[in-house]
PDB file of C-alpha atoms in Angstrom:
ATOM      1  CA  THR A   1       6.391   9.296  10.348  1.00  0.00           C
ATOM      2  CA  ALA A   2       5.166  11.153  13.388  1.00  0.00           C
ATOM      3  CA  TRP A   3       2.075   8.989  13.816  1.00  0.00           C
ATOM      4  CA  GLY A   4       1.814   7.083  17.043  1.00  0.00           C
ATOM      5  CA  GLY A   5       0.956   3.451  17.407  1.00  0.00           C
ATOM      6  CA  GLN A   6       2.602   0.111  16.894  1.00  0.00           C
ATOM      7  CA  PRO A   7       5.054  -0.033  14.013  1.00  0.00           C
ATOM      8  CA  ILE A   8       4.385  -1.893  10.796  1.00  0.00           C
ATOM      9  CA  LEU A   9       7.778  -2.368   9.163  1.00  0.00           C
ATOM     10  CA  VAL A  10       7.619  -2.562   5.383  1.00  0.00           C
ATOM     11  CA  PHE A  11      10.817  -4.328   4.450  1.00  0.00           C
ATOM     12  CA  GLY A  12      11.123  -4.353   0.690  1.00  0.00           C
ATOM     13  CA  ASP A  13      12.788  -3.245  -2.495  1.00  0.00           C
ATOM     14  CA  SER A  14      12.000  -0.641  -5.173  1.00  0.00           C
ATOM     15  CA  LEU A  15       8.359  -1.756  -5.423  1.00  0.00           C
ATOM     16  CA  SER A  16       7.806  -0.528  -1.865  1.00  0.00           C
ATOM     17  CA  ALA A  17      10.412   2.275  -1.944  1.00  0.00           C
ATOM     18  CA  SER A  18       8.383   4.298  -4.501  1.00  0.00           C
ATOM     19  CA  TYR A  19      11.036   3.968  -7.196  1.00  0.00           C
ATOM     20  CA  GLY A  20      10.521   6.553  -9.945  1.00  0.00           C
ATOM     21  CA  ILE A  21       7.573   8.262  -8.220  1.00  0.00           C
ATOM     22  CA  SER A  22       7.143  10.540  -5.217  1.00  0.00           C
ATOM     23  CA  ALA A  23       7.238   8.771  -1.861  1.00  0.00           C
ATOM     24  CA  GLU A  24       3.803  10.247  -1.022  1.00  0.00           C
ATOM     25  CA  ALA A  25       2.300   8.495  -4.062  1.00  0.00           C
ATOM     26  CA  GLY A  26       3.652   5.055  -3.149  1.00  0.00           C
ATOM     27  CA  TRP A  27       1.479   2.244  -1.823  1.00  0.00           C
ATOM     28  CA  VAL A  28       3.288   2.322   1.533  1.00  0.00           C
ATOM     29  CA  SER A  29       2.321   5.980   2.071  1.00  0.00           C
ATOM     30  CA  LEU A  30      -1.218   5.173   0.955  1.00  0.00           C
ATOM     31  CA  LEU A  31      -1.233   2.402   3.552  1.00  0.00           C
ATOM     32  CA  GLN A  32      -0.331   4.886   6.283  1.00  0.00           C
ATOM     33  CA  GLN A  33      -3.136   7.191   5.135  1.00  0.00           C
ATOM     34  CA  ARG A  34      -5.627   4.317   5.245  1.00  0.00           C
ATOM     35  CA  LEU A  35      -4.537   3.235   8.731  1.00  0.00           C
ATOM     36  CA  VAL A  36      -5.028   6.791   9.975  1.00  0.00           C
ATOM     37  CA  SER A  37      -8.395   7.229   8.265  1.00  0.00           C
ATOM     38  CA  LYS A  38      -9.649   3.930   9.695  1.00  0.00           C
ATOM     39  CA  GLN A  39      -8.172   4.808  13.103  1.00  0.00           C
ATOM     40  CA  TYR A  40      -5.988   1.719  13.376  1.00  0.00           C
ATOM     41  CA  GLY A  41      -3.323   2.151  16.051  1.00  0.00           C
ATOM     42  CA  TYR A  42      -0.372   1.527  13.753  1.00  0.00           C
ATOM     43  CA  ARG A  43       2.290   3.606  12.089  1.00  0.00           C
ATOM     44  CA  VAL A  44       4.178   2.549   8.996  1.00  0.00           C
ATOM     45  CA  VAL A  45       7.967   2.502   8.878  1.00  0.00           C
ATOM     46  CA  ASN A  46       9.172   2.084   5.311  1.00  0.00           C
ATOM     47  CA  ALA A  47      12.573   0.366   5.405  1.00  0.00           C
ATOM     48  CA  SER A  48      12.552  -0.485   1.706  1.00  0.00           C
ATOM     49  CA  ILE A  49      15.609   0.086  -0.473  1.00  0.00           C
ATOM     50  CA  SER A  50      15.536   0.135  -4.262  1.00  0.00           C
ATOM     51  CA  GLY A  51      17.685  -2.601  -5.732  1.00  0.00           C
ATOM     52  CA  ASP A  52      17.856  -4.602  -2.509  1.00  0.00           C
ATOM     53  CA  THR A  53      18.289  -8.347  -2.719  1.00  0.00           C
ATOM     54  CA  THR A  54      17.287 -10.880  -0.093  1.00  0.00           C
ATOM     55  CA  ARG A  55      20.978 -11.113   0.878  1.00  0.00           C
ATOM     56  CA  GLY A  56      21.249  -7.370   1.519  1.00  0.00           C
ATOM     57  CA  ALA A  57      17.932  -7.293   3.346  1.00  0.00           C
ATOM     58  CA  ARG A  58      18.850 -10.260   5.528  1.00  0.00           C
ATOM     59  CA  ALA A  59      22.010  -8.434   6.601  1.00  0.00           C
ATOM     60  CA  ARG A  60      20.150  -5.250   7.576  1.00  0.00           C
ATOM     61  CA  LEU A  61      17.124  -6.872   9.211  1.00  0.00           C
ATOM     62  CA  PRO A  62      18.474  -7.294  12.774  1.00  0.00           C
ATOM     63  CA  GLU A  63      19.138  -3.571  13.110  1.00  0.00           C
ATOM     64  CA  ALA A  64      15.734  -2.691  11.616  1.00  0.00           C
ATOM     65  CA  LEU A  65      13.993  -5.008  14.088  1.00  0.00           C
ATOM     66  CA  ARG A  66      15.972  -3.637  17.018  1.00  0.00           C
ATOM     67  CA  ARG A  67      15.391  -0.005  16.083  1.00  0.00           C
ATOM     68  CA  ASN A  68      11.683  -0.280  15.231  1.00  0.00           C
ATOM     69  CA  ASN A  69      10.398  -3.198  17.332  1.00  0.00           C
ATOM     70  CA  PRO A  70       7.592  -3.802  14.824  1.00  0.00           C
ATOM     71  CA  ALA A  71       4.289  -5.506  15.570  1.00  0.00           C
ATOM     72  CA  ILE A  72       4.038  -6.522  11.902  1.00  0.00           C
ATOM     73  CA  VAL A  73       6.702  -6.955   9.240  1.00  0.00           C
ATOM     74  CA  VAL A  74       5.657  -6.863   5.584  1.00  0.00           C
ATOM     75  CA  VAL A  75       8.373  -8.714   3.639  1.00  0.00           C
ATOM     76  CA  GLU A  76       8.379  -7.627  -0.020  1.00  0.00           C
ATOM     77  CA  LEU A  77      11.635  -8.979  -1.418  1.00  0.00           C
ATOM     78  CA  GLY A  78      13.003 -11.381  -3.982  1.00  0.00           C
ATOM     79  CA  GLY A  79      12.256  -9.597  -7.236  1.00  0.00           C
ATOM     80  CA  ASN A  80      15.812  -8.345  -7.662  1.00  0.00           C
ATOM     81  CA  ASP A  81      17.183 -11.801  -6.907  1.00  0.00           C
ATOM     82  CA  GLY A  82      15.027 -13.199  -9.683  1.00  0.00           C
ATOM     83  CA  LEU A  83      15.756 -10.463 -12.202  1.00  0.00           C
ATOM     84  CA  ARG A  84      19.477 -10.987 -11.614  1.00  0.00           C
ATOM     85  CA  GLY A  85      19.131 -14.746 -11.983  1.00  0.00           C
ATOM     86  CA  LEU A  86      20.561 -15.423  -8.528  1.00  0.00           C
ATOM     87  CA  ALA A  87      20.532 -18.952  -7.169  1.00  0.00           C
ATOM     88  CA  LEU A  88      16.996 -19.818  -6.090  1.00  0.00           C
ATOM     89  CA  ASP A  89      18.279 -21.811  -3.121  1.00  0.00           C
ATOM     90  CA  GLU A  90      19.957 -18.692  -1.752  1.00  0.00           C
ATOM     91  CA  THR A  91      16.818 -16.603  -2.260  1.00  0.00           C
ATOM     92  CA  ARG A  92      14.787 -19.260  -0.454  1.00  0.00           C
ATOM     93  CA  GLU A  93      17.301 -19.474   2.406  1.00  0.00           C
ATOM     94  CA  ASN A  94      17.460 -15.688   2.820  1.00  0.00           C
ATOM     95  CA  LEU A  95      13.684 -15.217   2.753  1.00  0.00           C
ATOM     96  CA  ALA A  96      13.231 -18.032   5.259  1.00  0.00           C
ATOM     97  CA  ALA A  97      15.843 -16.449   7.540  1.00  0.00           C
ATOM     98  CA  ILE A  98      14.115 -13.043   7.276  1.00  0.00           C
ATOM     99  CA  VAL A  99      10.688 -14.486   8.123  1.00  0.00           C
ATOM    100  CA  ALA A 100      12.138 -16.573  10.963  1.00  0.00           C
ATOM    101  CA  ALA A 101      14.019 -13.616  12.471  1.00  0.00           C
ATOM    102  CA  ALA A 102      10.975 -11.336  12.335  1.00  0.00           C
ATOM    103  CA  SER A 103       8.828 -14.056  13.929  1.00  0.00           C
ATOM    104  CA  ARG A 104      11.407 -14.689  16.659  1.00  0.00           C
ATOM    105  CA  HIS A 105      11.375 -10.964  17.358  1.00  0.00           C
ATOM    106  CA  GLY A 106       7.662 -11.281  18.086  1.00  0.00           C
ATOM    107  CA  ALA A 107       6.325  -9.665  14.925  1.00  0.00           C
ATOM    108  CA  GLN A 108       3.546 -11.007  12.764  1.00  0.00           C
ATOM    109  CA  VAL A 109       4.811 -11.450   9.213  1.00  0.00           C
ATOM    110  CA  LEU A 110       3.060 -10.830   5.911  1.00  0.00           C
ATOM    111  CA  LEU A 111       4.978 -12.289   2.978  1.00  0.00           C
ATOM    112  CA  VAL A 112       4.479 -10.596  -0.373  1.00  0.00           C
ATOM    113  CA  GLY A 113       4.956 -12.828  -3.383  1.00  0.00           C
ATOM    114  CA  MET A 114       6.570 -11.891  -6.648  1.00  0.00           C
ATOM    115  CA  ARG A 115       6.552 -13.304 -10.166  1.00  0.00           C
ATOM    116  CA  LEU A 116       9.112 -12.919 -12.922  1.00  0.00           C
ATOM    117  CA  PRO A 117       8.577 -12.019 -16.570  1.00  0.00           C
ATOM    118  CA  PRO A 118       7.960 -15.091 -18.760  1.00  0.00           C
ATOM    119  CA  ASN A 119      11.207 -14.576 -20.693  1.00  0.00           C
ATOM    120  CA  TYR A 120      13.062 -16.105 -17.728  1.00  0.00           C
ATOM    121  CA  GLY A 121      11.599 -19.459 -18.757  1.00  0.00           C
ATOM    122  CA  PRO A 122       8.923 -21.610 -17.131  1.00  0.00           C
ATOM    123  CA  ALA A 123      11.292 -23.738 -15.049  1.00  0.00           C
ATOM    124  CA  TYR A 124      13.004 -20.787 -13.347  1.00  0.00           C
ATOM    125  CA  THR A 125       9.853 -18.665 -12.958  1.00  0.00           C
ATOM    126  CA  GLY A 126       7.857 -21.591 -11.572  1.00  0.00           C
ATOM    127  CA  ARG A 127      10.521 -22.487  -9.032  1.00  0.00           C
ATOM    128  CA  PHE A 128      10.872 -18.798  -8.121  1.00  0.00           C
ATOM    129  CA  GLU A 129       7.125 -18.411  -7.437  1.00  0.00           C
ATOM    130  CA  ALA A 130       7.080 -21.624  -5.397  1.00  0.00           C
ATOM    131  CA  ILE A 131       9.579 -20.135  -2.919  1.00  0.00           C
ATOM    132  CA  PHE A 132       6.946 -17.739  -1.595  1.00  0.00           C
ATOM    133  CA  ARG A 133       4.223 -20.394  -1.254  1.00  0.00           C
ATOM    134  CA  ASP A 134       6.648 -22.771   0.443  1.00  0.00           C
ATOM    135  CA  ILE A 135       7.864 -20.211   2.987  1.00  0.00           C
ATOM    136  CA  SER A 136       4.303 -19.073   3.708  1.00  0.00           C
ATOM    137  CA  THR A 137       3.400 -22.689   4.477  1.00  0.00           C
ATOM    138  CA  GLN A 138       6.609 -23.505   6.353  1.00  0.00           C
ATOM    139  CA  PHE A 139       6.256 -20.553   8.742  1.00  0.00           C
ATOM    140  CA  ASP A 140       2.444 -20.379   8.682  1.00  0.00           C
ATOM    141  CA  VAL A 141       2.402 -16.720   7.619  1.00  0.00           C
ATOM    142  CA  PRO A 142      -0.107 -15.135   5.245  1.00  0.00           C
ATOM    143  CA  LEU A 143       0.944 -14.647   1.627  1.00  0.00           C
ATOM    144  CA  VAL A 144       0.045 -11.959  -0.866  1.00  0.00           C
ATOM    145  CA  PRO A 145       0.343 -14.168  -3.980  1.00  0.00           C
ATOM    146  CA  PHE A 146       1.586 -11.422  -6.353  1.00  0.00           C
ATOM    147  CA  LEU A 147       2.059  -7.738  -5.497  1.00  0.00           C
ATOM    148  CA  LEU A 148       1.626  -6.608  -9.104  1.00  0.00           C
ATOM    149  CA  GLU A 149      -1.599  -8.565  -9.716  1.00  0.00           C
ATOM    150  CA  GLY A 150      -3.677  -6.682 -12.281  1.00  0.00           C
ATOM    151  CA  VAL A 151      -0.862  -4.165 -12.768  1.00  0.00           C
ATOM    152  CA  ALA A 152       2.184  -5.868 -14.294  1.00  0.00           C
ATOM    153  CA  LEU A 153       0.589  -6.575 -17.669  1.00  0.00           C
ATOM    154  CA  ASP A 154      -1.091  -3.162 -18.027  1.00  0.00           C
ATOM    155  CA  PRO A 155       1.310  -0.739 -19.762  1.00  0.00           C
ATOM    156  CA  ALA A 156      -0.819   2.216 -18.575  1.00  0.00           C
ATOM    157  CA  LEU A 157       0.084   1.310 -14.978  1.00  0.00           C
ATOM    158  CA  MET A 158       3.791   0.680 -15.513  1.00  0.00           C
ATOM    159  CA  GLN A 159       6.768   2.999 -15.823  1.00  0.00           C
ATOM    160  CA  PRO A 160       8.589   2.932 -19.187  1.00  0.00           C
ATOM    161  CA  ASP A 161      11.048   0.311 -17.842  1.00  0.00           C
ATOM    162  CA  GLY A 162       8.195  -2.206 -17.716  1.00  0.00           C
ATOM    163  CA  ILE A 163       9.312  -3.341 -14.242  1.00  0.00           C
ATOM    164  CA  HIS A 164       8.161  -0.617 -11.847  1.00  0.00           C
ATOM    165  CA  PRO A 165       4.528   0.438 -11.389  1.00  0.00           C
ATOM    166  CA  ASN A 166       3.742   4.116 -11.896  1.00  0.00           C
ATOM    167  CA  ALA A 167       1.903   6.429  -9.506  1.00  0.00           C
ATOM    168  CA  ARG A 168      -1.495   5.506 -11.001  1.00  0.00           C
ATOM    169  CA  ALA A 169      -0.859   1.850 -10.079  1.00  0.00           C
ATOM    170  CA  GLN A 170      -0.130   2.442  -6.388  1.00  0.00           C
ATOM    171  CA  PRO A 171      -3.744   2.353  -5.122  1.00  0.00           C
ATOM    172  CA  ALA A 172      -4.124  -1.021  -6.875  1.00  0.00           C
ATOM    173  CA  LEU A 173      -1.012  -2.336  -5.094  1.00  0.00           C
ATOM    174  CA  LEU A 174      -2.494  -1.285  -1.769  1.00  0.00           C
ATOM    175  CA  GLU A 175      -5.731  -3.121  -2.630  1.00  0.00           C
ATOM    176  CA  VAL A 176      -3.724  -6.277  -3.391  1.00  0.00           C
ATOM    177  CA  VAL A 177      -1.960  -6.102  -0.001  1.00  0.00           C
ATOM    178  CA  TRP A 178      -4.784  -4.757   2.173  1.00  0.00           C
ATOM    179  CA  PRO A 179      -7.019  -7.836   2.698  1.00  0.00           C
ATOM    180  CA  HIS A 180      -4.012  -9.911   3.782  1.00  0.00           C
ATOM    181  CA  LEU A 181      -2.671  -7.187   6.058  1.00  0.00           C
ATOM    182  CA  ALA A 182      -6.062  -6.259   7.528  1.00  0.00           C
ATOM    183  CA  SER A 183      -6.400  -9.780   8.940  1.00  0.00           C
ATOM    184  CA  LEU A 184      -3.274  -9.113  11.049  1.00  0.00           C
ATOM    185  CA  LEU A 185      -4.343  -5.726  12.410  1.00  0.00           C
TER     186      LEU A 185
END
């Protein structure tokens, strides 16, 4: 965007890349609008890619940090790892490496947690959710417990695939993220 100010890098997957809806309707665009309306000196850079895994994101992070030099990095990743049943140890290792690299670069990090549908079984889903809490604690970074809180189980707020929130849900996603992000601004 053309807004001035320190960059906030949103580094995520389809949930932040406005999958299936217009980019302007997505929570990341709504975040930019809120920052402008509240006169915060930040601009949002959305480096989210639909379908990205923690492995793919880890590989592209150094260039994104170099190019944008963000003050804050919002890490919203892991959902695709979980939905594909990837090894939880690899997801944990990749997320830890992403948080560590962003911190080393001098950025504050906000980690956004994800949950999986219950059909993946309680053992896998529980261990998956724990990754986010553990990394938040390990690196002492704030955690949004679950991006889709209040949205995921409401069919009126989800696209027909049952995985991606629709345009009506995006303000709710921003409200889930905002209190955690505002403390970093």
